[in-house]
Amino acid sequence: MDRNFLQRVLSGFIYAVILIACVHPIGAETLNNILPITIKQHYLFYGLMSFFFLAGAWECMRIMKFGGGYEKWIVFPLAIFIFYLFSKRFFYHDFFFNFRLTEILALSLILIAVVTLFRSTNELYYDSGKLIFTVIYTALPFGFALGLPRYSAYENTFSLEVFFLFILIWSSDTFAYLTGKFFGKHKMAPKISPKKTWEGFAGGVILTIILAFFIEKYNPGLRGNWMVVGFLVSVFAPFGDLVESQLKRSFGVKDSGNIIPGHGGILDRLDSFIICAPVVYLYFILEKLI
């Protein structure tokens, strides 16, 4: 058997186990049965999002190849400060999903950064543009991700929104790949991601919504309507992959990193999540207004 295949399977399995342990209450339950100390699930989740944010920011800096200016020295201080503001809200249970101008502005910045990547790539060749894009592309999405689950530090409860978000993202990718493999004929974005087809995209949307129906049916305590979440994920997960592919293509990079052997870097694994997390967060805001 191919050694690279075994490496890819093993590293993917370890990645999945760590991720699930940090976004599902089973993680803290298992560790508390093994370790002599009590670990709260929300600390595991926060630690995971923090690691993803820091590793993603580092990879983004490497992809964009900062010059010798001052900008590369203030990327992390600025990004960490913004993530800290979200962290305060996370620990003080301050994500109320009300219509706040600052939140809408932050979500709009993500959209502007993505549009700039596709329409005005030359702006990102300047270190100032690289600085702004790196901060927006990493600190804001993982910051908004902190607001998705609900938890109680006293009752030691932790809701499953992020767990099912990852399930839908993985399922969407799988459904789109299989549908595209057997039925795909029309390329979706041949210059950016030549393997994606419109047939695969359609199959991913339909099958992900079906899966989301069963998530909604058997988990009534989740925020929002998960058939809507399933639709949003199936639409924006492929778009998230295209965004990261465009970023790497613009700077002549194949993988964002090699932290997960055989799978690439954190941005390679979380490109869909980076876009889907703020989209789902925005949906939760709008859903509460209706």
Coordinates of N, CA, C and O in Angstrom, one line a residue, residues 1-133:
M1 N 0.8 -1.2 0.0 CA 0.0 0.0 0.0 C 0.9 1.2 0.0 O 1.9 1.3 0.6
D2 N 0.4 2.3 -0.7 CA 1.2 3.5 -0.8 C 1.4 4.1 0.6 O 0.5 4.4 1.3
R3 N 2.7 4.4 0.9 CA 3.0 5.0 2.2 C 2.4 6.4 2.3 O 1.9 6.7 3.4
N4 N 2.3 7.2 1.3 CA 1.7 8.5 1.3 C 0.2 8.4 1.7 O -0.3 9.2 2.4
F5 N -0.4 7.4 1.1 CA -1.8 7.2 1.4 C -2.0 6.8 2.9 O -3.0 7.4 3.5
L6 N -1.2 6.0 3.4 CA -1.3 5.6 4.9 C -1.1 6.9 5.7 O -1.8 7.1 6.7
Q7 N -0.1 7.7 5.4 CA 0.2 8.9 6.1 C -1.0 9.8 6.0 O -1.3 10.4 7.1
R8 N -1.6 10.0 4.9 CA -2.7 10.8 4.7 C -3.9 10.4 5.6 O -4.6 11.2 6.2
V9 N -4.2 9.1 5.6 CA -5.3 8.5 6.4 C -5.0 8.7 7.8 O -5.9 9.1 8.6
L10 N -3.8 8.4 8.3 CA -3.5 8.5 9.7 C -3.6 10.0 10.2 O -4.2 10.3 11.2
S11 N -3.0 10.9 9.4 CA -3.0 12.3 9.8 C -4.4 12.9 9.8 O -4.8 13.7 10.6
G12 N -5.2 12.4 8.8 CA -6.6 12.9 8.7 C -7.4 12.4 9.8 O -8.3 13.1 10.4
F13 N -7.2 11.2 10.3 CA -7.9 10.6 11.4 C -7.6 11.3 12.7 O -8.5 11.7 13.5
I14 N -6.3 11.6 12.9 CA -5.9 12.3 14.1 C -6.5 13.7 14.1 O -7.0 14.2 15.2
Y15 N -6.5 14.4 13.0 CA -7.1 15.7 12.9 C -8.5 15.7 13.2 O -9.0 16.5 14.0
A16 N -9.3 14.7 12.7 CA -10.7 14.6 12.9 C -11.0 14.3 14.4 O -11.9 14.9 15.0
V17 N -10.2 13.4 15.0 CA -10.4 13.1 16.4 C -10.2 14.3 17.3 O -11.0 14.6 18.2
I18 N -9.1 15.1 17.1 CA -8.8 16.3 17.8 C -10.0 17.3 17.7 O -10.4 17.9 18.6
L19 N -10.4 17.5 16.4 CA -11.4 18.5 16.1 C -12.7 18.1 16.8 O -13.3 18.9 17.5
I20 N -13.1 16.9 16.7 CA -14.4 16.4 17.3 C -14.3 16.5 18.8 O -15.3 16.9 19.5
A21 N -13.2 16.2 19.4 CA -13.0 16.3 20.8 C -13.2 17.7 21.3 O -13.6 17.9 22.5
C22 N -12.9 18.7 20.5 CA -12.9 20.1 20.9 C -14.2 20.7 20.6 O -14.5 21.8 21.2
V23 N -15.1 20.2 19.7 CA -16.3 20.8 19.4 C -17.5 20.0 19.8 O -18.7 20.4 19.6
H24 N -17.3 18.9 20.5 CA -18.4 18.0 20.9 C -18.2 17.7 22.4 O -17.0 17.4 22.8
P25 N -19.2 17.7 23.2 CA -19.1 17.4 24.7 C -18.4 16.1 25.0 O -17.8 15.9 26.1
I26 N -18.3 15.2 24.1 CA -17.6 13.9 24.3 C -16.1 14.1 24.6 O -15.5 13.3 25.3
G27 N -15.6 15.2 24.1 CA -14.2 15.5 24.3 C -13.9 15.7 25.8 O -13.0 15.0 26.4
A28 N -14.6 16.6 26.4 CA -14.3 16.9 27.8 C -14.7 15.7 28.7 O -14.0 15.4 29.7
E29 N -15.8 15.0 28.3 CA -16.2 13.8 29.1 C -15.1 12.8 29.1 O -14.8 12.2 30.1
T30 N -14.5 12.5 27.9 CA -13.5 11.5 27.8 C -12.3 11.9 28.6 O -11.7 11.1 29.4
L31 N -11.8 13.2 28.5 CA -10.6 13.6 29.2 C -10.8 13.6 30.7 O -9.9 13.3 31.5
N32 N -12.0 14.0 31.1 CA -12.3 14.0 32.6 C -12.3 12.6 33.2 O -12.2 12.5 34.4
N33 N -12.6 11.6 32.4 CA -12.5 10.2 32.8 C -11.1 9.7 32.9 O -10.8 8.7 33.6
I34 N -10.2 10.4 32.2 CA -8.8 10.0 32.1 C -7.9 10.8 33.1 O -7.1 10.2 33.8
L35 N -8.1 12.1 33.1 CA -7.2 13.0 33.8 C -7.8 13.3 35.2 O -9.0 13.2 35.5
P36 N -6.9 13.6 36.1 CA -7.3 13.9 37.5 C -7.9 15.3 37.7 O -8.4 15.6 38.8
I37 N -8.0 16.1 36.7 CA -8.5 17.4 36.7 C -9.8 17.5 35.9 O -10.0 16.7 35.0
T38 N -10.6 18.5 36.2 CA -11.8 18.8 35.4 C -11.6 19.8 34.3 O -11.0 20.9 34.5
I39 N -11.9 19.4 33.1 CA -11.8 20.3 31.9 C -13.1 20.6 31.4 O -14.0 19.7 31.1
K40 N -13.4 21.9 31.2 CA -14.6 22.4 30.6 C -14.6 22.3 29.1 O -13.5 22.7 28.5
Q41 N -15.7 21.9 28.5 CA -15.7 21.8 27.0 C -15.4 23.1 26.3 O -14.8 23.2 25.3
H42 N -15.9 24.2 26.9 CA -15.7 25.5 26.2 C -14.2 25.9 26.1 O -13.8 26.7 25.3
Y43 N -13.4 25.4 27.1 CA -12.0 25.7 27.0 C -11.3 25.0 25.9 O -10.4 25.5 25.2
L44 N -11.8 23.7 25.7 CA -11.2 23.0 24.5 C -11.6 23.6 23.2 O -10.7 23.8 22.3
F45 N -12.8 24.1 23.1 CA -13.3 24.7 21.9 C -12.5 26.0 21.7 O -12.0 26.3 20.6
Y46 N -12.4 26.8 22.7 CA -11.7 28.1 22.6 C -10.2 27.9 22.2 O -9.6 28.6 21.4
G47 N -9.6 26.9 22.8 CA -8.2 26.5 22.5 C -8.0 26.1 21.0 O -7.1 26.6 20.4
L48 N -9.0 25.4 20.5 CA -8.9 24.9 19.1 C -9.1 26.1 18.2 O -8.3 26.2 17.2
M49 N -10.1 27.0 18.4 CA -10.3 28.1 17.5 C -9.1 29.1 17.6 O -8.7 29.7 16.6
S50 N -8.5 29.2 18.8 CA -7.3 30.1 18.9 C -6.1 29.5 18.1 O -5.4 30.3 17.4
F51 N -5.9 28.2 18.2 CA -4.9 27.6 17.4 C -5.1 27.7 15.9 O -4.2 28.1 15.2
F52 N -6.3 27.5 15.5 CA -6.7 27.6 14.1 C -6.4 29.0 13.6 O -5.8 29.3 12.5
F53 N -6.8 30.0 14.4 CA -6.6 31.4 14.1 C -5.1 31.8 13.9 O -4.7 32.4 12.9
L54 N -4.3 31.4 14.9 CA -2.9 31.7 14.9 C -2.2 31.0 13.8 O -1.4 31.6 13.1
A55 N -2.4 29.7 13.6 CA -1.8 29.0 12.6 C -2.2 29.5 11.2 O -1.4 29.6 10.3
G56 N -3.5 29.8 11.1 CA -4.0 30.3 9.8 C -3.4 31.7 9.4 O -3.1 31.9 8.3
A57 N -3.2 32.5 10.4 CA -2.6 33.8 10.2 C -1.1 33.7 9.8 O -0.7 34.4 8.9
W58 N -0.4 32.7 10.4 CA 1.0 32.5 10.0 C 1.0 32.0 8.6 O 1.9 32.4 7.8
E59 N 0.2 31.0 8.3 CA 0.2 30.5 6.9 C -0.2 31.6 5.9 O 0.4 31.6 4.8
C60 N -1.1 32.4 6.2 CA -1.5 33.5 5.3 C -0.4 34.4 5.0 O -0.1 34.9 3.9
M61 N 0.4 34.7 6.1 CA 1.6 35.6 5.9 C 2.6 34.9 5.0 O 3.2 35.6 4.2
R62 N 2.8 33.6 5.2 CA 3.8 32.9 4.3 C 3.3 32.9 2.9 O 4.1 33.0 2.0
I63 N 2.0 32.7 2.7 CA 1.5 32.6 1.3 C 1.7 34.0 0.6 O 2.2 34.0 -0.6
M64 N 1.5 35.0 1.3 CA 1.5 36.4 0.7 C 2.9 37.0 0.6 O 3.0 38.0 0.0
K65 N 3.8 36.4 1.3 CA 5.2 36.8 1.2 C 5.4 38.3 1.4 O 5.7 39.1 0.5
F66 N 5.3 38.6 2.7 CA 5.5 40.0 3.1 C 6.9 40.5 2.8 O 7.9 39.7 2.8
G67 N 7.1 41.8 2.5 CA 8.4 42.3 2.3 C 9.1 42.7 3.6 O 8.8 42.1 4.6
G68 N 10.0 43.6 3.5 CA 10.8 44.0 4.7 C 10.2 45.2 5.5 O 10.9 45.7 6.4
G69 N 9.0 45.6 5.2 CA 8.4 46.7 5.8 C 7.9 46.4 7.2 O 8.0 45.3 7.7
Y70 N 7.3 47.4 7.9 CA 6.9 47.3 9.2 C 5.6 46.5 9.3 O 5.2 45.9 10.4
E71 N 4.9 46.3 8.2 CA 3.6 45.7 8.2 C 3.6 44.2 8.8 O 2.7 43.8 9.5
K72 N 4.6 43.5 8.4 CA 4.7 42.1 8.8 C 4.9 42.0 10.3 O 4.5 40.9 10.9
W73 N 5.4 43.0 11.0 CA 5.6 43.0 12.4 C 4.3 43.3 13.2 O 4.3 43.1 14.4
I74 N 3.3 43.9 12.6 CA 2.1 44.3 13.3 C 0.9 43.4 12.9 O -0.2 43.6 13.5
V75 N 1.1 42.4 12.0 CA 0.0 41.5 11.7 C -0.5 40.8 12.9 O -1.7 40.8 13.2
F76 N 0.4 40.1 13.6 CA 0.0 39.3 14.8 C -0.5 40.2 15.9 O -1.6 39.9 16.5
P77 N 0.1 41.3 16.3 CA -0.5 42.1 17.4 C -1.9 42.6 17.0 O -2.8 42.6 17.9
L78 N -2.1 43.1 15.8 CA -3.4 43.6 15.4 C -4.4 42.5 15.3 O -5.6 42.6 15.9
A79 N -4.1 41.3 14.7 CA -5.0 40.2 14.6 C -5.3 39.6 16.0 O -6.5 39.3 16.3
I80 N -4.3 39.5 16.9 CA -4.6 39.0 18.2 C -5.5 40.0 19.0 O -6.4 39.5 19.8
F81 N -5.3 41.3 18.9 CA -6.2 42.2 19.5 C -7.6 42.1 19.1 O -8.5 42.1 20.0
I82 N -7.8 41.9 17.8 CA -9.2 41.7 17.3 C -9.8 40.4 17.8 O -11.0 40.4 18.3
F83 N -9.0 39.4 17.8 CA -9.5 38.1 18.3 C -9.8 38.1 19.8 O -10.7 37.5 20.3
Y84 N -9.0 39.0 20.5 CA -9.2 39.2 21.9 C -10.5 39.8 22.2 O -11.2 39.4 23.2
L85 N -11.0 40.7 21.4 CA -12.3 41.3 21.6 C -13.4 40.3 21.4 O -14.4 40.3 22.2
F86 N -13.2 39.4 20.5 CA -14.2 38.3 20.4 C -14.1 37.4 21.6 O -15.1 36.8 22.0
S87 N -12.9 37.1 22.1 CA -12.7 36.2 23.2 C -13.4 36.7 24.4 O -14.0 36.0 25.2
K88 N -13.3 38.0 24.7 CA -14.0 38.6 25.8 C -15.5 38.4 25.7 O -16.2 38.0 26.7
R89 N -16.1 38.5 24.5 CA -17.5 38.2 24.4 C -17.8 36.8 24.6 O -18.9 36.4 25.1
F90 N -16.9 35.9 24.2 CA -17.1 34.5 24.3 C -17.2 34.1 25.8 O -18.1 33.4 26.3
F91 N -16.3 34.6 26.6 CA -16.2 34.2 28.0 C -17.2 34.9 28.9 O -17.6 34.4 29.9
Y92 N -17.7 36.0 28.4 CA -18.7 36.8 29.1 C -20.1 36.5 28.5 O -21.1 37.2 28.9
H93 N -20.3 35.6 27.7 CA -21.6 35.2 27.1 C -22.2 36.4 26.5 O -23.4 36.7 26.7
D94 N -21.5 37.1 25.7 CA -22.0 38.4 25.1 C -22.4 38.3 23.6 O -22.5 39.3 23.0
F95 N -22.5 37.1 23.1 CA -23.0 36.9 21.7 C -24.5 36.8 21.8 O -25.1 35.7 21.9
F96 N -25.2 37.9 21.6 CA -26.7 37.9 21.7 C -27.3 37.9 20.4 O -28.6 37.8 20.3
F97 N -26.6 38.0 19.3 CA -27.1 37.9 17.9 C -28.2 39.0 17.7 O -29.1 38.8 17.0
N98 N -27.9 40.2 18.3 CA -28.7 41.3 18.0 C -28.0 42.1 16.8 O -26.9 41.8 16.5
F99 N -28.8 43.0 16.2 CA -28.2 43.8 15.1 C -27.3 44.8 15.6 O -27.7 45.8 16.2
R100 N -26.0 44.6 15.5 CA -25.0 45.6 15.9 C -24.2 46.1 14.7 O -23.8 45.3 13.9
L101 N -24.0 47.4 14.7 CA -23.4 48.0 13.6 C -21.9 47.5 13.4 O -21.5 47.2 12.3
T102 N -21.3 47.3 14.6 CA -19.9 46.8 14.5 C -19.8 45.4 13.9 O -18.9 45.1 13.1
E103 N -20.8 44.5 14.2 CA -20.8 43.2 13.7 C -21.0 43.2 12.2 O -20.4 42.5 11.4
I104 N -22.0 44.0 11.7 CA -22.3 44.1 10.3 C -21.1 44.7 9.6 O -20.8 44.2 8.5
L105 N -20.4 45.6 10.2 CA -19.2 46.2 9.6 C -18.1 45.1 9.4 O -17.5 45.0 8.4
A106 N -17.9 44.3 10.5 CA -16.9 43.3 10.4 C -17.3 42.2 9.4 O -16.4 41.8 8.6
L107 N -18.5 41.8 9.3 CA -18.9 40.9 8.3 C -18.8 41.5 6.9 O -18.4 40.8 5.9
S108 N -19.0 42.8 6.7 CA -18.9 43.4 5.4 C -17.4 43.5 5.0 O -17.1 43.3 3.8
L109 N -16.5 43.6 6.0 CA -15.1 43.6 5.7 C -14.6 42.3 5.1 O -13.7 42.2 4.2
I110 N -15.2 41.2 5.6 CA -14.9 39.9 5.0 C -15.3 39.8 3.5 O -14.5 39.4 2.7
L111 N -16.5 40.3 3.2 CA -16.9 40.4 1.8 C -16.0 41.3 1.0 O -15.7 40.9 -0.1
I112 N -15.6 42.4 1.5 CA -14.8 43.3 0.8 C -13.4 42.7 0.5 O -12.9 42.8 -0.6
A113 N -12.9 42.0 1.5 CA -11.6 41.3 1.3 C -11.7 40.2 0.2 O -10.7 40.1 -0.6
V114 N -12.8 39.5 0.2 CA -12.9 38.4 -0.8 C -13.1 39.0 -2.2 O -12.5 38.6 -3.2
V115 N -13.9 40.1 -2.3 CA -14.0 40.8 -3.6 C -12.7 41.3 -4.1 O -12.4 41.2 -5.3
T116 N -11.9 41.9 -3.2 CA -10.6 42.4 -3.5 C -9.7 41.3 -4.0 O -9.0 41.5 -5.0
L117 N -9.8 40.2 -3.4 CA -8.9 39.0 -3.9 C -9.2 38.6 -5.3 O -8.3 38.3 -6.1
F118 N -10.5 38.7 -5.7 CA -10.9 38.2 -7.0 C -10.8 39.4 -8.1 O -10.5 39.2 -9.2
R119 N -11.2 40.6 -7.6 CA -11.3 41.7 -8.6 C -10.2 42.7 -8.6 O -9.9 43.3 -9.6
S120 N -9.5 42.8 -7.5 CA -8.4 43.8 -7.4 C -7.2 43.2 -6.8 O -6.6 43.7 -5.8
T121 N -6.7 42.0 -7.3 CA -5.6 41.3 -6.7 C -4.3 42.1 -6.5 O -3.6 41.9 -5.6
N122 N -4.1 43.1 -7.5 CA -2.9 43.9 -7.4 C -2.8 44.7 -6.1 O -1.7 45.0 -5.6
E123 N -4.0 45.0 -5.4 CA -3.9 45.7 -4.2 C -3.3 44.8 -3.1 O -2.7 45.4 -2.1
L124 N -3.3 43.5 -3.2 CA -2.8 42.6 -2.2 C -1.3 42.4 -2.4 O -0.6 41.6 -1.6
Y125 N -0.7 42.9 -3.5 CA 0.8 42.8 -3.6 C 1.5 43.9 -2.8 O 2.8 43.8 -2.7
Y126 N 0.8 44.8 -2.3 CA 1.4 45.8 -1.3 C 1.3 45.2 0.1 O 0.3 44.6 0.5
D127 N 2.3 45.5 0.9 CA 2.3 45.0 2.2 C 1.2 45.5 3.1 O 0.7 44.8 3.9
S128 N 0.7 46.7 2.8 CA -0.4 47.2 3.5 C -1.7 46.4 3.2 O -2.5 46.1 4.1
G129 N -1.8 46.0 1.9 CA -3.0 45.2 1.5 C -2.9 43.8 2.1 O -3.9 43.2 2.5
K130 N -1.7 43.2 2.2 CA -1.4 41.9 2.8 C -1.8 41.9 4.3 O -2.4 41.0 4.8
L131 N -1.4 43.0 4.9 CA -1.7 43.2 6.4 C -3.2 43.1 6.6 O -3.7 42.4 7.4
I132 N -3.9 44.0 5.9 CA -5.4 44.1 6.1 C -6.1 42.7 5.7 O -6.9 42.3 6.5
F133 N -5.7 42.1 4.6 CA -6.3 40.9 4.2 C -6.1 39.8 5.2 O -7.0 39.0 5.6

